[in-house]
PDB file of C-alpha atoms in Angstrom:
ATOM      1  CA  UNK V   1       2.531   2.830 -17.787  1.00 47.00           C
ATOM      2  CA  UNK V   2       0.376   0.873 -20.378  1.00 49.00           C
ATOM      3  CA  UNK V   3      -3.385   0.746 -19.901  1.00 46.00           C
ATOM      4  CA  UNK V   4      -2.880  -3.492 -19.459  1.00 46.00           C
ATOM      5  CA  UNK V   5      -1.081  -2.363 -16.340  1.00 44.00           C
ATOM      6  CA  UNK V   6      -3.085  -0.028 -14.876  1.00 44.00           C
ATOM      7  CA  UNK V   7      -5.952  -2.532 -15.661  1.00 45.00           C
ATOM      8  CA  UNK V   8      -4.292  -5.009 -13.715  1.00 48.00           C
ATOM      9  CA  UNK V   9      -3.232  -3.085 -10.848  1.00 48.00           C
ATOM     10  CA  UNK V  10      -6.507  -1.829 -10.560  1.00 47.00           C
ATOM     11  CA  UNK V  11      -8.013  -5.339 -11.037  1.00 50.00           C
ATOM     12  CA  UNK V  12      -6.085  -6.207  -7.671  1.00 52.00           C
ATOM     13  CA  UNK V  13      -7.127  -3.371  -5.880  1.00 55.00           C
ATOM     14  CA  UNK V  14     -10.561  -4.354  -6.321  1.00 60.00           C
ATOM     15  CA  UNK V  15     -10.010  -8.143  -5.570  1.00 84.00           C
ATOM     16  CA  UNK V  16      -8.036  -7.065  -2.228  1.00 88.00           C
ATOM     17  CA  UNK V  17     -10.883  -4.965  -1.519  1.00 90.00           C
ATOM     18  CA  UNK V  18     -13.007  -7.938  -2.253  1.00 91.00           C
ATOM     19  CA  UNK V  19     -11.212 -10.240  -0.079  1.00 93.00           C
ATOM     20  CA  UNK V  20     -10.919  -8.135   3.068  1.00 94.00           C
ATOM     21  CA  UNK V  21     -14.757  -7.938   2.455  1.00 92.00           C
ATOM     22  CA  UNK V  22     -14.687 -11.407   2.738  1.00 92.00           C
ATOM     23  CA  UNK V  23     -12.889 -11.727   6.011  1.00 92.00           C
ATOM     24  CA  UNK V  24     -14.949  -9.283   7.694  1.00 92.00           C
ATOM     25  CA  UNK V  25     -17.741 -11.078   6.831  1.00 92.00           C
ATOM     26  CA  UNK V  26     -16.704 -13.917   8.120  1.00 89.00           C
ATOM     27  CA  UNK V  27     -15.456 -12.504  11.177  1.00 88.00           C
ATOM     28  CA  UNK V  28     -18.933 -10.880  11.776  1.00 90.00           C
ATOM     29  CA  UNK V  29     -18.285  -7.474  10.417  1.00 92.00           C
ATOM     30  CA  UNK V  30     -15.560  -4.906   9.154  1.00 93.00           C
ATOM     31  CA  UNK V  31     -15.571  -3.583  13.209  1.00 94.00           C
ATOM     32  CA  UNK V  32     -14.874  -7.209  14.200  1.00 92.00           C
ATOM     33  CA  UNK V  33     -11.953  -7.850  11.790  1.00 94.00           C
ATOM     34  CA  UNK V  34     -10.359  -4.708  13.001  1.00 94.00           C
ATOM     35  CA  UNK V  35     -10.989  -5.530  16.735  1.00 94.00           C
ATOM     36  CA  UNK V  36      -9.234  -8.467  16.157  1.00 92.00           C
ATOM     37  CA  UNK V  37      -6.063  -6.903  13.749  1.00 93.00           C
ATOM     38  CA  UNK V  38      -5.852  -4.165  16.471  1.00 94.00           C
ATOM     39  CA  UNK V  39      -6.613  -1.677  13.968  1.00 94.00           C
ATOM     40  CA  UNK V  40      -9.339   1.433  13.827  1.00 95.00           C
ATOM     41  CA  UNK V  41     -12.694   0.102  12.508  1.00 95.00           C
ATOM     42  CA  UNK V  42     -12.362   3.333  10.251  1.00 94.00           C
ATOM     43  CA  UNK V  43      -8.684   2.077   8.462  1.00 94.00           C
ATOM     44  CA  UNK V  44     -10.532  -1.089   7.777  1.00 94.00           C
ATOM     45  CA  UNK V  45     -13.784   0.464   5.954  1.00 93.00           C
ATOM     46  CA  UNK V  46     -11.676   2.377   4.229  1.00 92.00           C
ATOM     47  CA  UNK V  47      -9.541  -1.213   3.113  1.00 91.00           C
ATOM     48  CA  UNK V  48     -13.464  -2.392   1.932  1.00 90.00           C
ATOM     49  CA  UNK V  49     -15.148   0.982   0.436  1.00 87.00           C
ATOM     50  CA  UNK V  50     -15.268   1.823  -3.422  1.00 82.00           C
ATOM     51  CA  UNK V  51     -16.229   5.518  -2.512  1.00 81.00           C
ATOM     52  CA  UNK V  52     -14.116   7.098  -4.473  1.00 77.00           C
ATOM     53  CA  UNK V  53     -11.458   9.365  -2.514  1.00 76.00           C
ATOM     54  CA  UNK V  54     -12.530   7.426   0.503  1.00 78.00           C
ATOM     55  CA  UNK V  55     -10.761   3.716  -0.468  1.00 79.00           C
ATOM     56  CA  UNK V  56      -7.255   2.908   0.561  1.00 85.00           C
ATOM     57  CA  UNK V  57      -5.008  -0.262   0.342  1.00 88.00           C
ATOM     58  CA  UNK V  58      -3.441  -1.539   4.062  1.00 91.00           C
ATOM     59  CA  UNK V  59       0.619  -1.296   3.634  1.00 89.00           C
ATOM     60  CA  UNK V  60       2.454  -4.568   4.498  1.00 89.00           C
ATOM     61  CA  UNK V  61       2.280  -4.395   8.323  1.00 91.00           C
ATOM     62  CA  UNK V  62      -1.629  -3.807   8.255  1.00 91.00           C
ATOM     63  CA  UNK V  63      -2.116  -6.917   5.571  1.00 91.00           C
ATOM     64  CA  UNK V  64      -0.429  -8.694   8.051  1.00 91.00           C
ATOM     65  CA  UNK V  65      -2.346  -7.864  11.100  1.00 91.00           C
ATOM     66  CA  UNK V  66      -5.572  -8.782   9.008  1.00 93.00           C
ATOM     67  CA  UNK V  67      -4.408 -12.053   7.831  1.00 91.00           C
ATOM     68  CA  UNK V  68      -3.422 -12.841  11.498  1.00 89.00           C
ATOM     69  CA  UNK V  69      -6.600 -11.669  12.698  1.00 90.00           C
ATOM     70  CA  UNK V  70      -8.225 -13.741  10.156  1.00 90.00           C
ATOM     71  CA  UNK V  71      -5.843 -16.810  10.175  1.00 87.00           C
ATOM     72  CA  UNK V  72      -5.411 -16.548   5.996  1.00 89.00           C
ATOM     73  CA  UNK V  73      -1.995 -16.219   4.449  1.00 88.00           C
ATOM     74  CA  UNK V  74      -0.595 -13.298   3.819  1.00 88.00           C
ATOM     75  CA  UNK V  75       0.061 -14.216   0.244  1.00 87.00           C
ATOM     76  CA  UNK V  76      -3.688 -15.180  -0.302  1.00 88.00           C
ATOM     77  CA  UNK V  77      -4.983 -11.988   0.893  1.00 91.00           C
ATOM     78  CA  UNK V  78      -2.788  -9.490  -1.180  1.00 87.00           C
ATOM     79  CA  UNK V  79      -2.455 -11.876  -4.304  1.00 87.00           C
ATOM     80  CA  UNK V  80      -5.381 -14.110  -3.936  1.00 85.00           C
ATOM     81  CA  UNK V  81      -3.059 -16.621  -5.109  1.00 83.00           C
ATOM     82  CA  UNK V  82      -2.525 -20.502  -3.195  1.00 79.00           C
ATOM     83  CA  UNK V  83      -4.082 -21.781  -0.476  1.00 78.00           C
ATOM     84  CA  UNK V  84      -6.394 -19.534   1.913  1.00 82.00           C
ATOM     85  CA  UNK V  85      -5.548 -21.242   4.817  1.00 75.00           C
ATOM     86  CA  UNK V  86      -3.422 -19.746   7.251  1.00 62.00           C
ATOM     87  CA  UNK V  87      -0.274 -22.249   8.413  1.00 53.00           C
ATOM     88  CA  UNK V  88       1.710 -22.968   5.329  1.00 47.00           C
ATOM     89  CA  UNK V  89       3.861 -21.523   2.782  1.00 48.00           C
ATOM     90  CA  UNK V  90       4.159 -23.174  -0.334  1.00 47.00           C
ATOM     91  CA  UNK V  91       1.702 -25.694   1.193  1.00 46.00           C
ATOM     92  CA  UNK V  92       4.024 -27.621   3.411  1.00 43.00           C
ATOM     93  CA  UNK V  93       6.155 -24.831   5.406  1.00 51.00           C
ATOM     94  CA  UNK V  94       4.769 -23.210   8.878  1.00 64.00           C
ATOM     95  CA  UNK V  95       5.118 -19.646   8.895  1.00 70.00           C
ATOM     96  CA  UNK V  96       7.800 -18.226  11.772  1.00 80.00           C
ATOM     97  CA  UNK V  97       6.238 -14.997  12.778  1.00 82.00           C
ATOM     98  CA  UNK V  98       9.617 -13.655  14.028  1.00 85.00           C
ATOM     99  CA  UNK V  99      11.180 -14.588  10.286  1.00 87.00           C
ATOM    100  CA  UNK V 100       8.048 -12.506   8.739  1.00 88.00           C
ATOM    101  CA  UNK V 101       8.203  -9.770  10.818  1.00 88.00           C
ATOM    102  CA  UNK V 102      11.618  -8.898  10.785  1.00 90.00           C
ATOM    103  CA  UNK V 103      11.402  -9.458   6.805  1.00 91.00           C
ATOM    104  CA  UNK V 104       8.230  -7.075   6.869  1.00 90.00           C
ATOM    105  CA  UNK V 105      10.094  -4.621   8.872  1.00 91.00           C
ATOM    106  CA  UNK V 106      13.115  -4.589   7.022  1.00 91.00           C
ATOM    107  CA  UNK V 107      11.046  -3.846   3.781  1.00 91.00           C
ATOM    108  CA  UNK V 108       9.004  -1.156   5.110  1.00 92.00           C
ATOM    109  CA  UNK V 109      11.773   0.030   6.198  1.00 92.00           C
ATOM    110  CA  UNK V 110      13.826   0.450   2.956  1.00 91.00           C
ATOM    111  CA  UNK V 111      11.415   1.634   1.070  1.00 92.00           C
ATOM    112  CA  UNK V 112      10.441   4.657   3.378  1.00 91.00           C
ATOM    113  CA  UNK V 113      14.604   5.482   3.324  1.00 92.00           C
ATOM    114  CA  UNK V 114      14.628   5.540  -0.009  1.00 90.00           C
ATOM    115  CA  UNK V 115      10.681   7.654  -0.195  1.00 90.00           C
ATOM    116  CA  UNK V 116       9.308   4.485  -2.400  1.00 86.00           C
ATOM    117  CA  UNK V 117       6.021   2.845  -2.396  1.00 86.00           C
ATOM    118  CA  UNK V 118       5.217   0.027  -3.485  1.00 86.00           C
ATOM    119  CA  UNK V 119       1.572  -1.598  -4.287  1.00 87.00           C
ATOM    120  CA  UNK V 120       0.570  -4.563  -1.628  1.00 86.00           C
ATOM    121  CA  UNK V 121       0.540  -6.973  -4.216  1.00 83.00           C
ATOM    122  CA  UNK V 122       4.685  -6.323  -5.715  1.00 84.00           C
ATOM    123  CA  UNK V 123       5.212  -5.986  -1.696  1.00 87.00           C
ATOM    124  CA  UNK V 124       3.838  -9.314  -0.636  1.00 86.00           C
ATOM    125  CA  UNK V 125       5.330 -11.050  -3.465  1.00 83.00           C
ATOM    126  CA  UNK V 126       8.651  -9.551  -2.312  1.00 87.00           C
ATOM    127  CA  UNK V 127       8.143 -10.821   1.151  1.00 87.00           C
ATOM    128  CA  UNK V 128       7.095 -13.920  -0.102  1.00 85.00           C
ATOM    129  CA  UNK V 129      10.760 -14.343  -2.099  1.00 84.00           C
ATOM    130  CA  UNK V 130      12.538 -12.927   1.275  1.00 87.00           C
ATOM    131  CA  UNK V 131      10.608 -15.824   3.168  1.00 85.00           C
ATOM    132  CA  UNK V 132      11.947 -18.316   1.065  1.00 81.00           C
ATOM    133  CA  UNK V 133      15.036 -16.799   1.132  1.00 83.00           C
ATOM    134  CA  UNK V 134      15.654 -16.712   4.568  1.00 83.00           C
ATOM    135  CA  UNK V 135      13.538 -19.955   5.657  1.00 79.00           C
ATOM    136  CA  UNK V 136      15.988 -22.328   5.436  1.00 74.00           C
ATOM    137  CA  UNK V 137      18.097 -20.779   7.988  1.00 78.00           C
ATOM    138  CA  UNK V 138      16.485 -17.998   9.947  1.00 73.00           C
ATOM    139  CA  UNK V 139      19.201 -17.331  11.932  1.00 77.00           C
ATOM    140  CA  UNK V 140      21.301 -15.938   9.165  1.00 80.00           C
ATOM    141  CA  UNK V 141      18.290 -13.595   8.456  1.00 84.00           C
ATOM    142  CA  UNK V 142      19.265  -9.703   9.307  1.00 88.00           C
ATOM    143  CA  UNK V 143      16.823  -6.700   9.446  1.00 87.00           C
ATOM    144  CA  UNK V 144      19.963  -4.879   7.495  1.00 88.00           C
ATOM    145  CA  UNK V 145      20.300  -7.250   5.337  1.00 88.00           C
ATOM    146  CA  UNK V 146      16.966  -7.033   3.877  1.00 88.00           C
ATOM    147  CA  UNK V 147      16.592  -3.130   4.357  1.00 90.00           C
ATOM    148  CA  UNK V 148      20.269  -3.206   2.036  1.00 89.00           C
ATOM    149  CA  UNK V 149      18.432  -5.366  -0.912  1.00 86.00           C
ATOM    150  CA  UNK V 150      15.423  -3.440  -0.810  1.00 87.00           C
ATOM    151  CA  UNK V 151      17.217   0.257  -0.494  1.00 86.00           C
ATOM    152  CA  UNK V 152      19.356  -1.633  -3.930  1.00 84.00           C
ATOM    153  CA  UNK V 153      16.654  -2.668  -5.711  1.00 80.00           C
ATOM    154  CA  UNK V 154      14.676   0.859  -5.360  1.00 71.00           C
TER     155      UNK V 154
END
């Protein structure tokens, strides 16, 4: 791994952190936010510390919760790329939450058969190209079907 990579990936670690910051601010505090995501107030301060040993990153089904909870995109939160606001995809498309979730659980899900891990960022973008995948006809998506690509690509 080159240092311009581990810059980077550290780069969005700290911007994530930065962001979920954001949210619980605006959602009147990190207990709040988590209130609202159904998660312990303790995950989240750990999602928004920079103790070191104490910081974590929320996996794919926690980002999810939070943007939820927050009404952001998904993609926003773990990329801080495109619009904030919660509602689109590629600015036009509503989001199906049964499409996403089944797409989110089908990745988790591959990568903990296969013992990978993935950073938030690489996993939302995968989502993200699932989503598109699969948005034009939702009914062809398959839980197997994504947990097959993803066990493929590890």
């Amino acid at each position: 791994m080159t240092s311009a990579t581990t810059n980077q990936r550290g780069a969005t670690r700290i911007s994530l952190r930065l962001r979920i910051r954001q949210l619980a601010a605006e959602c009147g505090g990190v207990v709040a936010l988590a209130r609202r995501a159904g998660l312990a107030p303790s995950t989240v301060a750990q999602y928004t510390t920079e103790r070191p040993g104490r910081a974590s990153e929320p996996g794919a089904i926690a980002a999810l919760k939070l943007a939820r909870a927050a009404n952001v995109r998904l993609e926003w939160l773990v990329s801080g790329e495109g619009s904030k606001n919660a509602g689109s995809v590629g600015g036009a498309q509503r989001v199906e939450a049964s499409l996403l979730r089944l797409i989110l659980e089908g990745v988790e899900e591959g990568l903990s058969s296969t013992r990978r891990r993935m950073p938030v960022a690489k996993k939302a973008e995968l989502v993200v190209r699932f989503y598109e995948l699969f948005a034009d006809e939702p009914g062809k998506a398959e839980r197997g079907k994504v947990i097959a690509l993803v066990k493929a690509a590890s």
